[in-house]
Short mmCIF file of N, CA, C and O in Angstrom, two decimals:
data_model
loop_
_atom_site.label_atom_id
_atom_site.label_comp_id
_atom_site.label_asym_id
_atom_site.label_seq_id
_atom_site.Cartn_x
_atom_site.Cartn_y
_atom_site.Cartn_z
N UNK A 26 113.27 110.05 -40.06
CA UNK A 26 113.67 110.27 -38.69
C UNK A 26 112.53 110.98 -37.96
O UNK A 26 111.93 111.90 -38.47
N UNK A 27 112.24 110.55 -36.75
CA UNK A 27 111.23 111.22 -35.94
C UNK A 27 111.91 111.81 -34.70
O UNK A 27 112.87 111.26 -34.19
N UNK A 28 111.39 112.93 -34.28
CA UNK A 28 111.92 113.58 -33.09
C UNK A 28 111.10 113.16 -31.88
O UNK A 28 109.91 112.86 -32.00
N UNK A 29 111.72 113.13 -30.71
CA UNK A 29 110.99 112.87 -29.48
C UNK A 29 111.33 113.95 -28.48
O UNK A 29 112.47 114.45 -28.43
N UNK A 30 110.35 114.36 -27.70
CA UNK A 30 110.59 115.38 -26.70
C UNK A 30 111.48 114.80 -25.61
O UNK A 30 111.23 113.71 -25.09
N UNK A 31 112.53 115.53 -25.28
CA UNK A 31 113.50 115.08 -24.30
C UNK A 31 113.61 116.04 -23.13
O UNK A 31 113.90 115.63 -22.02
N UNK A 32 113.37 117.35 -23.38
CA UNK A 32 113.62 118.34 -22.35
C UNK A 32 112.67 119.52 -22.52
O UNK A 32 112.43 119.97 -23.64
N UNK A 33 112.14 120.00 -21.40
CA UNK A 33 111.40 121.25 -21.35
C UNK A 33 112.28 122.22 -20.59
O UNK A 33 112.74 121.91 -19.50
N UNK A 34 112.53 123.39 -21.17
CA UNK A 34 113.40 124.36 -20.54
C UNK A 34 112.66 125.62 -20.14
O UNK A 34 111.77 126.09 -20.86
N UNK A 35 113.02 126.17 -18.99
CA UNK A 35 112.42 127.39 -18.46
C UNK A 35 113.53 128.40 -18.23
O UNK A 35 114.54 128.07 -17.59
N UNK A 36 113.36 129.61 -18.72
CA UNK A 36 114.32 130.68 -18.49
C UNK A 36 113.86 131.45 -17.25
O UNK A 36 112.70 131.84 -17.16
N UNK A 37 114.79 131.65 -16.31
CA UNK A 37 114.42 132.25 -15.03
C UNK A 37 115.25 133.48 -14.70
O UNK A 37 116.42 133.57 -15.07
N UNK A 38 114.64 134.41 -14.01
CA UNK A 38 115.34 135.59 -13.51
C UNK A 38 116.12 135.27 -12.24
O UNK A 38 117.22 135.76 -12.06
N UNK A 39 115.53 134.45 -11.37
CA UNK A 39 116.12 134.14 -10.06
C UNK A 39 116.03 132.63 -9.86
O UNK A 39 114.96 132.09 -9.58
N UNK A 40 117.16 131.95 -10.03
CA UNK A 40 117.17 130.49 -9.99
C UNK A 40 116.62 129.95 -8.67
O UNK A 40 115.76 129.07 -8.66
N UNK A 41 117.11 130.46 -7.55
CA UNK A 41 116.69 129.93 -6.25
C UNK A 41 115.18 130.09 -6.05
O UNK A 41 114.51 129.18 -5.57
N UNK A 42 114.65 131.24 -6.41
CA UNK A 42 113.21 131.48 -6.24
C UNK A 42 112.39 130.54 -7.13
O UNK A 42 111.39 129.98 -6.71
N UNK A 43 112.83 130.37 -8.36
CA UNK A 43 112.11 129.48 -9.27
C UNK A 43 112.16 128.03 -8.78
O UNK A 43 111.13 127.34 -8.75
N UNK A 44 113.33 127.57 -8.37
CA UNK A 44 113.45 126.19 -7.91
C UNK A 44 112.63 125.95 -6.64
O UNK A 44 112.04 124.89 -6.48
N UNK A 45 112.55 126.95 -5.77
CA UNK A 45 111.72 126.82 -4.56
C UNK A 45 110.26 126.60 -4.94
O UNK A 45 109.56 125.79 -4.32
N UNK A 46 109.79 127.31 -5.96
CA UNK A 46 108.41 127.14 -6.43
C UNK A 46 108.18 125.70 -6.90
O UNK A 46 107.21 125.05 -6.50
N UNK A 47 109.07 125.18 -7.73
CA UNK A 47 108.89 123.83 -8.27
C UNK A 47 109.08 122.76 -7.20
O UNK A 47 108.45 121.70 -7.28
N UNK A 48 109.90 123.03 -6.20
CA UNK A 48 110.00 122.09 -5.08
C UNK A 48 108.66 121.98 -4.35
O UNK A 48 108.27 120.90 -3.91
N UNK A 49 107.95 123.10 -4.21
CA UNK A 49 106.63 123.07 -3.57
C UNK A 49 105.65 122.17 -4.33
O UNK A 49 104.69 121.67 -3.77
N UNK A 50 105.90 121.97 -5.61
CA UNK A 50 105.07 121.10 -6.43
C UNK A 50 105.56 119.65 -6.42
O UNK A 50 105.01 118.80 -7.09
N UNK A 51 106.61 119.40 -5.67
CA UNK A 51 107.09 118.03 -5.52
C UNK A 51 108.23 117.63 -6.44
O UNK A 51 108.64 116.48 -6.45
N UNK A 52 108.77 118.58 -7.22
CA UNK A 52 109.90 118.25 -8.08
C UNK A 52 111.14 118.13 -7.20
O UNK A 52 111.45 119.02 -6.41
N UNK A 53 111.84 117.01 -7.32
CA UNK A 53 113.02 116.72 -6.49
C UNK A 53 114.23 117.43 -7.09
O UNK A 53 114.80 116.97 -8.08
N UNK A 54 114.60 118.55 -6.48
CA UNK A 54 115.72 119.35 -6.96
C UNK A 54 116.70 119.53 -5.80
O UNK A 54 116.31 120.01 -4.74
N UNK A 55 117.96 119.16 -5.99
CA UNK A 55 118.93 119.30 -4.89
C UNK A 55 119.12 120.76 -4.47
O UNK A 55 119.09 121.67 -5.31
N UNK A 56 119.33 120.99 -3.19
CA UNK A 56 119.49 122.34 -2.65
C UNK A 56 120.66 123.09 -3.29
O UNK A 56 120.58 124.29 -3.53
N UNK A 57 121.74 122.36 -3.60
CA UNK A 57 122.91 123.03 -4.18
C UNK A 57 122.64 123.58 -5.58
O UNK A 57 123.41 124.40 -6.10
N UNK A 58 121.55 123.18 -6.19
CA UNK A 58 121.20 123.68 -7.52
C UNK A 58 120.85 125.16 -7.52
O UNK A 58 120.96 125.84 -8.54
N UNK A 59 120.44 125.70 -6.36
CA UNK A 59 120.01 127.09 -6.28
C UNK A 59 121.05 128.08 -6.80
O UNK A 59 120.70 129.14 -7.29
N UNK A 60 122.31 127.74 -6.68
CA UNK A 60 123.38 128.65 -7.08
C UNK A 60 123.91 128.38 -8.49
O UNK A 60 124.86 129.03 -8.92
N UNK A 61 123.31 127.44 -9.20
CA UNK A 61 123.80 127.07 -10.52
C UNK A 61 123.12 127.90 -11.62
O UNK A 61 121.96 128.28 -11.50
N UNK A 62 123.80 128.12 -12.74
CA UNK A 62 123.19 128.85 -13.85
C UNK A 62 122.32 127.97 -14.75
O UNK A 62 121.50 128.46 -15.52
N UNK A 63 122.49 126.64 -14.65
CA UNK A 63 121.71 125.66 -15.42
C UNK A 63 121.44 124.48 -14.51
O UNK A 63 122.34 123.96 -13.86
N UNK A 64 120.18 124.06 -14.48
CA UNK A 64 119.78 122.93 -13.64
C UNK A 64 118.88 122.02 -14.46
O UNK A 64 118.02 122.49 -15.21
N UNK A 65 119.07 120.72 -14.33
CA UNK A 65 118.21 119.72 -14.99
C UNK A 65 117.82 118.65 -13.99
O UNK A 65 118.63 118.25 -13.16
N UNK A 66 116.57 118.19 -14.11
CA UNK A 66 116.13 117.03 -13.33
C UNK A 66 115.40 116.07 -14.26
O UNK A 66 114.74 116.49 -15.21
N UNK A 67 115.55 114.79 -13.98
CA UNK A 67 114.85 113.76 -14.74
C UNK A 67 113.43 113.62 -14.20
O UNK A 67 113.22 113.59 -12.99
N UNK A 68 112.47 113.58 -15.11
CA UNK A 68 111.07 113.44 -14.73
C UNK A 68 110.55 112.02 -14.93
O UNK A 68 109.45 111.70 -14.55
N UNK A 69 111.34 111.19 -15.55
CA UNK A 69 110.91 109.83 -15.87
C UNK A 69 110.57 109.72 -17.34
O UNK A 69 110.28 110.71 -18.01
N UNK A 70 110.63 108.53 -17.86
CA UNK A 70 110.31 108.30 -19.26
C UNK A 70 111.27 108.99 -20.22
O UNK A 70 110.92 109.24 -21.37
N UNK A 71 112.46 109.32 -19.73
CA UNK A 71 113.44 109.97 -20.59
C UNK A 71 113.24 111.46 -20.77
O UNK A 71 113.94 112.09 -21.57
N UNK A 72 112.30 112.06 -20.05
CA UNK A 72 112.02 113.49 -20.16
C UNK A 72 112.67 114.23 -19.00
O UNK A 72 112.66 113.76 -17.86
N UNK A 73 113.24 115.39 -19.29
CA UNK A 73 113.89 116.21 -18.28
C UNK A 73 113.24 117.60 -18.24
O UNK A 73 112.69 118.06 -19.24
N UNK A 74 113.33 118.23 -17.09
CA UNK A 74 112.92 119.62 -16.92
C UNK A 74 114.17 120.40 -16.57
O UNK A 74 114.96 119.95 -15.74
N UNK A 75 114.36 121.54 -17.23
CA UNK A 75 115.58 122.32 -17.01
C UNK A 75 115.25 123.78 -16.78
O UNK A 75 114.22 124.29 -17.24
N UNK A 76 116.14 124.43 -16.06
CA UNK A 76 116.05 125.86 -15.80
C UNK A 76 117.38 126.48 -16.18
O UNK A 76 118.44 125.95 -15.86
N UNK A 77 117.31 127.64 -16.86
CA UNK A 77 118.50 128.41 -17.19
C UNK A 77 118.27 129.85 -16.78
O UNK A 77 117.18 130.39 -16.99
N UNK A 78 119.30 130.47 -16.23
CA UNK A 78 119.19 131.88 -15.92
C UNK A 78 119.18 132.68 -17.23
O UNK A 78 119.66 132.20 -18.28
N UNK A 79 118.66 133.89 -17.16
CA UNK A 79 118.67 134.78 -18.33
C UNK A 79 120.10 134.94 -18.83
O UNK A 79 120.35 134.90 -20.05
N UNK A 80 121.05 135.09 -17.92
CA UNK A 80 122.45 135.26 -18.31
C UNK A 80 122.97 134.06 -19.09
O UNK A 80 123.72 134.22 -20.06
N UNK A 81 122.59 132.86 -18.67
CA UNK A 81 123.02 131.66 -19.37
C UNK A 81 122.47 131.65 -20.79
O UNK A 81 123.20 131.38 -21.75
N UNK A 82 121.21 131.95 -20.94
CA UNK A 82 120.59 131.95 -22.28
C UNK A 82 121.25 133.01 -23.15
O UNK A 82 121.55 132.77 -24.32
N UNK A 83 121.49 134.17 -22.58
CA UNK A 83 122.12 135.25 -23.37
C UNK A 83 123.58 134.95 -23.70
O UNK A 83 124.14 135.57 -24.60
N UNK A 84 124.19 133.97 -23.03
CA UNK A 84 125.57 133.61 -23.36
C UNK A 84 125.65 132.95 -24.74
O UNK A 84 126.68 133.02 -25.40
N UNK A 85 124.56 132.31 -25.19
CA UNK A 85 124.55 131.72 -26.53
C UNK A 85 123.53 132.38 -27.46
O UNK A 85 123.55 132.16 -28.66
N UNK A 86 122.64 133.20 -26.91
CA UNK A 86 121.64 133.94 -27.70
C UNK A 86 121.59 135.37 -27.15
O UNK A 86 120.70 135.73 -26.38
N UNK A 87 122.57 136.19 -27.53
CA UNK A 87 122.72 137.51 -26.91
C UNK A 87 121.50 138.44 -27.08
O UNK A 87 121.35 139.39 -26.31
N UNK A 88 120.65 138.16 -28.03
CA UNK A 88 119.49 139.02 -28.27
C UNK A 88 118.21 138.47 -27.67
O UNK A 88 117.12 138.98 -27.93
N UNK A 89 118.32 137.41 -26.84
CA UNK A 89 117.12 136.81 -26.24
C UNK A 89 116.34 137.85 -25.44
O UNK A 89 116.92 138.64 -24.70
N UNK A 90 115.03 137.84 -25.62
CA UNK A 90 114.13 138.70 -24.87
C UNK A 90 113.01 137.84 -24.29
O UNK A 90 112.55 136.91 -24.95
N UNK A 91 112.57 138.18 -23.11
CA UNK A 91 111.44 137.46 -22.51
C UNK A 91 110.20 137.69 -23.37
O UNK A 91 109.98 138.79 -23.87
N UNK A 92 109.40 136.66 -23.58
CA UNK A 92 108.18 136.83 -24.36
C UNK A 92 107.21 137.79 -23.67
O UNK A 92 107.22 137.93 -22.45
N UNK A 93 106.39 138.43 -24.45
CA UNK A 93 105.38 139.33 -23.91
C UNK A 93 104.01 138.85 -24.36
O UNK A 93 103.88 138.06 -25.28
N UNK A 94 102.98 139.34 -23.70
CA UNK A 94 101.62 138.96 -24.07
C UNK A 94 101.18 137.72 -23.35
O UNK A 94 101.73 137.33 -22.32
N UNK A 95 100.18 137.05 -23.87
CA UNK A 95 99.59 135.87 -23.25
C UNK A 95 100.50 134.67 -23.29
O UNK A 95 101.50 134.64 -24.00
N UNK A 96 100.15 133.68 -22.48
CA UNK A 96 100.97 132.47 -22.44
C UNK A 96 100.68 131.59 -23.65
O UNK A 96 99.60 131.59 -24.20
N UNK A 97 101.65 130.83 -24.05
CA UNK A 97 101.51 129.93 -25.19
C UNK A 97 101.74 128.48 -24.80
O UNK A 97 101.50 127.59 -25.60
N UNK A 98 102.26 128.27 -23.61
CA UNK A 98 102.52 126.91 -23.15
C UNK A 98 102.28 126.88 -21.65
O UNK A 98 102.44 127.88 -20.97
N UNK A 99 101.85 125.74 -21.16
CA UNK A 99 101.64 125.56 -19.72
C UNK A 99 102.27 124.25 -19.30
O UNK A 99 102.37 123.31 -20.09
N UNK A 100 102.67 124.20 -18.06
CA UNK A 100 103.17 122.97 -17.46
C UNK A 100 102.08 122.51 -16.50
O UNK A 100 101.66 123.28 -15.63
N UNK A 101 101.61 121.30 -16.66
CA UNK A 101 100.49 120.80 -15.84
C UNK A 101 100.98 119.74 -14.86
O UNK A 101 101.74 118.84 -15.23
N UNK A 102 100.51 119.87 -13.62
CA UNK A 102 100.85 118.92 -12.56
C UNK A 102 99.60 118.17 -12.14
O UNK A 102 98.61 118.78 -11.73
N UNK A 103 99.65 116.85 -12.25
CA UNK A 103 98.56 115.97 -11.86
C UNK A 103 98.72 115.67 -10.37
O UNK A 103 99.72 115.09 -9.95
N UNK A 104 97.75 116.11 -9.58
CA UNK A 104 97.80 115.91 -8.14
C UNK A 104 96.97 114.69 -7.75
O UNK A 104 96.14 114.21 -8.50
N UNK A 105 97.20 114.17 -6.57
CA UNK A 105 96.63 112.90 -6.15
C UNK A 105 95.11 112.91 -6.02
O UNK A 105 94.46 111.90 -6.28
N UNK A 106 94.55 114.06 -5.61
CA UNK A 106 93.11 114.11 -5.34
C UNK A 106 92.62 115.54 -5.50
O UNK A 106 93.42 116.49 -5.42
N UNK A 107 91.34 115.73 -5.72
CA UNK A 107 90.79 117.08 -5.91
C UNK A 107 91.13 118.05 -4.78
O UNK A 107 91.45 119.21 -5.04
N UNK A 108 91.09 117.59 -3.54
CA UNK A 108 91.40 118.48 -2.41
C UNK A 108 92.83 118.99 -2.48
O UNK A 108 93.13 120.09 -2.00
N UNK A 109 93.72 118.21 -3.08
CA UNK A 109 95.12 118.64 -3.20
C UNK A 109 95.25 119.84 -4.13
O UNK A 109 96.13 120.68 -3.93
N UNK A 110 94.38 119.95 -5.12
CA UNK A 110 94.41 121.11 -6.02
C UNK A 110 94.17 122.38 -5.21
O UNK A 110 94.91 123.35 -5.31
N UNK A 111 93.14 122.35 -4.37
CA UNK A 111 92.82 123.51 -3.54
C UNK A 111 93.96 123.81 -2.55
O UNK A 111 94.36 124.96 -2.38
N UNK A 112 94.49 122.77 -1.94
CA UNK A 112 95.54 122.95 -0.95
C UNK A 112 96.81 123.53 -1.57
O UNK A 112 97.37 124.51 -1.07
N UNK A 113 97.25 122.97 -2.68
CA UNK A 113 98.49 123.42 -3.32
C UNK A 113 98.30 124.84 -3.87
O UNK A 113 99.17 125.70 -3.72
N UNK A 114 97.15 125.11 -4.48
CA UNK A 114 96.87 126.46 -4.97
C UNK A 114 96.97 127.47 -3.83
O UNK A 114 97.65 128.49 -3.95
N UNK A 115 96.31 127.17 -2.71
CA UNK A 115 96.32 128.08 -1.56
C UNK A 115 97.74 128.26 -1.02
O UNK A 115 98.16 129.39 -0.73
N UNK A 116 98.49 127.17 -0.90
CA UNK A 116 99.87 127.26 -0.40
C UNK A 116 100.73 128.15 -1.29
O UNK A 116 101.50 128.97 -0.80
N UNK A 117 100.59 127.99 -2.60
CA UNK A 117 101.40 128.78 -3.52
C UNK A 117 101.01 130.26 -3.47
O UNK A 117 101.88 131.14 -3.44
N UNK A 118 99.72 130.54 -3.44
CA UNK A 118 99.26 131.93 -3.37
C UNK A 118 99.69 132.58 -2.05
O UNK A 118 100.18 133.71 -2.03
N UNK A 119 99.54 131.84 -0.96
CA UNK A 119 99.96 132.38 0.34
C UNK A 119 101.47 132.59 0.40
O UNK A 119 101.95 133.43 1.16
N UNK A 120 102.23 131.86 -0.42
CA UNK A 120 103.68 132.04 -0.47
C UNK A 120 104.07 133.21 -1.39
O UNK A 120 105.25 133.49 -1.56
N UNK A 121 103.06 133.87 -1.97
CA UNK A 121 103.33 135.06 -2.77
C UNK A 121 103.27 134.87 -4.27
O UNK A 121 103.56 135.79 -5.02
N UNK A 122 102.88 133.69 -4.73
CA UNK A 122 102.80 133.45 -6.17
C UNK A 122 101.41 133.85 -6.68
O UNK A 122 100.42 133.80 -5.94
N UNK A 123 101.35 134.23 -7.94
CA UNK A 123 100.10 134.72 -8.53
C UNK A 123 99.13 133.58 -8.82
O UNK A 123 99.45 132.66 -9.58
N UNK A 124 97.96 133.66 -8.23
CA UNK A 124 96.89 132.73 -8.56
C UNK A 124 96.16 133.27 -9.77
O UNK A 124 95.58 134.35 -9.71
N UNK A 125 96.20 132.56 -10.87
CA UNK A 125 95.59 133.04 -12.11
C UNK A 125 94.10 132.68 -12.17
O UNK A 125 93.28 133.52 -12.47
N UNK A 126 93.77 131.41 -11.91
CA UNK A 126 92.38 130.96 -11.83
C UNK A 126 92.22 130.08 -10.60
O UNK A 126 92.91 129.08 -10.47
N UNK A 127 91.31 130.48 -9.73
CA UNK A 127 91.06 129.71 -8.51
C UNK A 127 90.51 128.32 -8.87
O UNK A 127 89.92 128.13 -9.94
N UNK A 128 90.67 127.35 -7.96
CA UNK A 128 90.19 126.00 -8.24
C UNK A 128 88.69 125.96 -8.58
O UNK A 128 87.90 126.66 -7.98
N UNK A 129 88.39 125.11 -9.56
CA UNK A 129 87.01 124.89 -9.98
C UNK A 129 86.86 123.47 -10.50
O UNK A 129 87.85 122.83 -10.82
N UNK A 130 85.63 123.00 -10.54
CA UNK A 130 85.34 121.68 -11.11
C UNK A 130 85.09 121.87 -12.60
O UNK A 130 84.06 122.43 -13.01
N UNK A 131 86.03 121.44 -13.41
CA UNK A 131 85.95 121.62 -14.85
C UNK A 131 84.99 120.62 -15.47
O UNK A 131 84.85 119.50 -14.98
N UNK A 132 84.38 121.01 -16.56
CA UNK A 132 83.39 120.16 -17.23
C UNK A 132 84.01 118.88 -17.77
O UNK A 132 83.30 117.91 -18.02
N UNK A 133 85.33 118.84 -17.93
CA UNK A 133 85.97 117.65 -18.45
C UNK A 133 86.34 116.64 -17.35
O UNK A 133 87.05 115.68 -17.58
N UNK A 134 85.83 116.88 -16.11
CA UNK A 134 85.96 115.89 -15.06
C UNK A 134 87.18 116.02 -14.17
O UNK A 134 87.62 115.03 -13.58
N UNK A 135 87.72 117.23 -14.06
CA UNK A 135 88.89 117.44 -13.20
C UNK A 135 88.67 118.65 -12.31
O UNK A 135 87.99 119.60 -12.69
N UNK A 136 89.26 118.60 -11.13
CA UNK A 136 89.40 119.79 -10.29
C UNK A 136 90.61 120.51 -10.87
O UNK A 136 91.65 119.88 -11.11
N UNK A 137 90.49 121.79 -11.16
CA UNK A 137 91.51 122.49 -11.93
C UNK A 137 91.78 123.85 -11.34
O UNK A 137 90.87 124.49 -10.81
N UNK A 138 93.02 124.30 -11.41
CA UNK A 138 93.41 125.65 -10.99
C UNK A 138 94.65 126.03 -11.79
O UNK A 138 95.36 125.17 -12.31
N UNK A 139 94.89 127.34 -11.86
CA UNK A 139 96.07 127.82 -12.57
C UNK A 139 96.78 128.86 -11.72
O UNK A 139 96.16 129.79 -11.21
N UNK A 140 98.09 128.66 -11.56
CA UNK A 140 98.96 129.62 -10.88
C UNK A 140 100.06 130.01 -11.86
O UNK A 140 100.23 129.38 -12.90
N UNK A 141 100.81 131.03 -11.49
CA UNK A 141 101.97 131.41 -12.31
C UNK A 141 103.23 131.23 -11.49
O UNK A 141 103.24 131.54 -10.30
N UNK A 142 104.26 130.73 -12.15
CA UNK A 142 105.54 130.57 -11.45
C UNK A 142 106.20 131.94 -11.33
O UNK A 142 105.66 132.95 -11.82
N UNK A 143 107.34 132.05 -10.66
CA UNK A 143 107.96 133.35 -10.44
C UNK A 143 108.29 134.13 -11.71
O UNK A 143 108.46 135.34 -11.68
N UNK A 144 108.38 133.43 -12.85
CA UNK A 144 108.70 134.10 -14.10
C UNK A 144 107.48 134.30 -15.00
O UNK A 144 107.61 134.65 -16.17
N UNK A 145 106.29 134.05 -14.44
CA UNK A 145 105.06 134.28 -15.19
C UNK A 145 104.59 133.12 -16.05
O UNK A 145 103.61 133.24 -16.78
N UNK A 146 105.26 131.97 -15.95
CA UNK A 146 104.82 130.79 -16.70
C UNK A 146 103.56 130.21 -16.08
O UNK A 146 103.43 130.18 -14.85
N UNK A 147 102.66 129.75 -16.91
CA UNK A 147 101.40 129.19 -16.44
C UNK A 147 101.61 127.76 -15.97
O UNK A 147 102.18 126.93 -16.68
N UNK A 148 101.13 127.49 -14.75
CA UNK A 148 101.24 126.17 -14.15
C UNK A 148 99.82 125.69 -13.83
O UNK A 148 99.11 126.31 -13.02
N UNK A 149 99.40 124.62 -14.49
CA UNK A 149 98.08 124.05 -14.25
C UNK A 149 98.19 122.99 -13.16
O UNK A 149 99.12 122.19 -13.15
N UNK A 150 97.24 123.02 -12.26
CA UNK A 150 97.12 122.02 -11.20
C UNK A 150 95.80 121.29 -11.44
O UNK A 150 94.76 121.93 -11.60
N UNK A 151 95.83 119.96 -11.44
CA UNK A 151 94.58 119.24 -11.69
C UNK A 151 94.57 117.89 -11.00
O UNK A 151 95.62 117.35 -10.65
N UNK A 152 93.36 117.38 -10.80
CA UNK A 152 93.16 116.03 -10.29
C UNK A 152 91.80 115.55 -10.78
O UNK A 152 90.86 116.35 -10.91
N UNK A 153 91.71 114.28 -11.04
CA UNK A 153 90.45 113.72 -11.51
C UNK A 153 89.39 113.82 -10.42
O UNK A 153 89.67 113.59 -9.24
N UNK A 154 88.19 114.21 -10.84
CA UNK A 154 87.05 114.23 -9.91
C UNK A 154 86.51 112.82 -9.77
O UNK A 154 86.58 112.03 -10.73
N UNK A 155 85.95 112.49 -8.61
CA UNK A 155 85.36 111.15 -8.48
C UNK A 155 84.19 111.00 -9.45
O UNK A 155 83.48 111.98 -9.74
N UNK A 156 84.00 109.82 -9.95
CA UNK A 156 82.88 109.56 -10.86
C UNK A 156 81.57 109.69 -10.12
O UNK A 156 81.45 109.28 -8.95
N UNK A 157 80.58 110.27 -10.78
CA UNK A 157 79.26 110.46 -10.15
C UNK A 157 78.51 109.17 -10.06
O UNK A 157 78.66 108.26 -10.79
#
């Protein structure tokens, strides 16, 4: 038997604030989801992205604690063009989100930047650079 990835889950302190962040990245999340303790959206290809409040997670894992230290996983968003990386990074930072690494041209051929979502998760923004 082989396993396949079906869902990525994010634990959040404030559902509405977290969903607003992901909406800015283009994730289609209904407005009524802001008041829910668990939210899922289909990303295509059978993969879903989900958010659970801390209270929801503690309802089945009463000893759950937020991780500390450096990040171990990142969610990466492929943007349409290099200029979009700069634009989205700036919009998110101006909206009060932490800019971790400002946009740069990475040696692997992408315009790249890193921001953090409201719960401190690392969000990579990237777009392919035009070929020289």
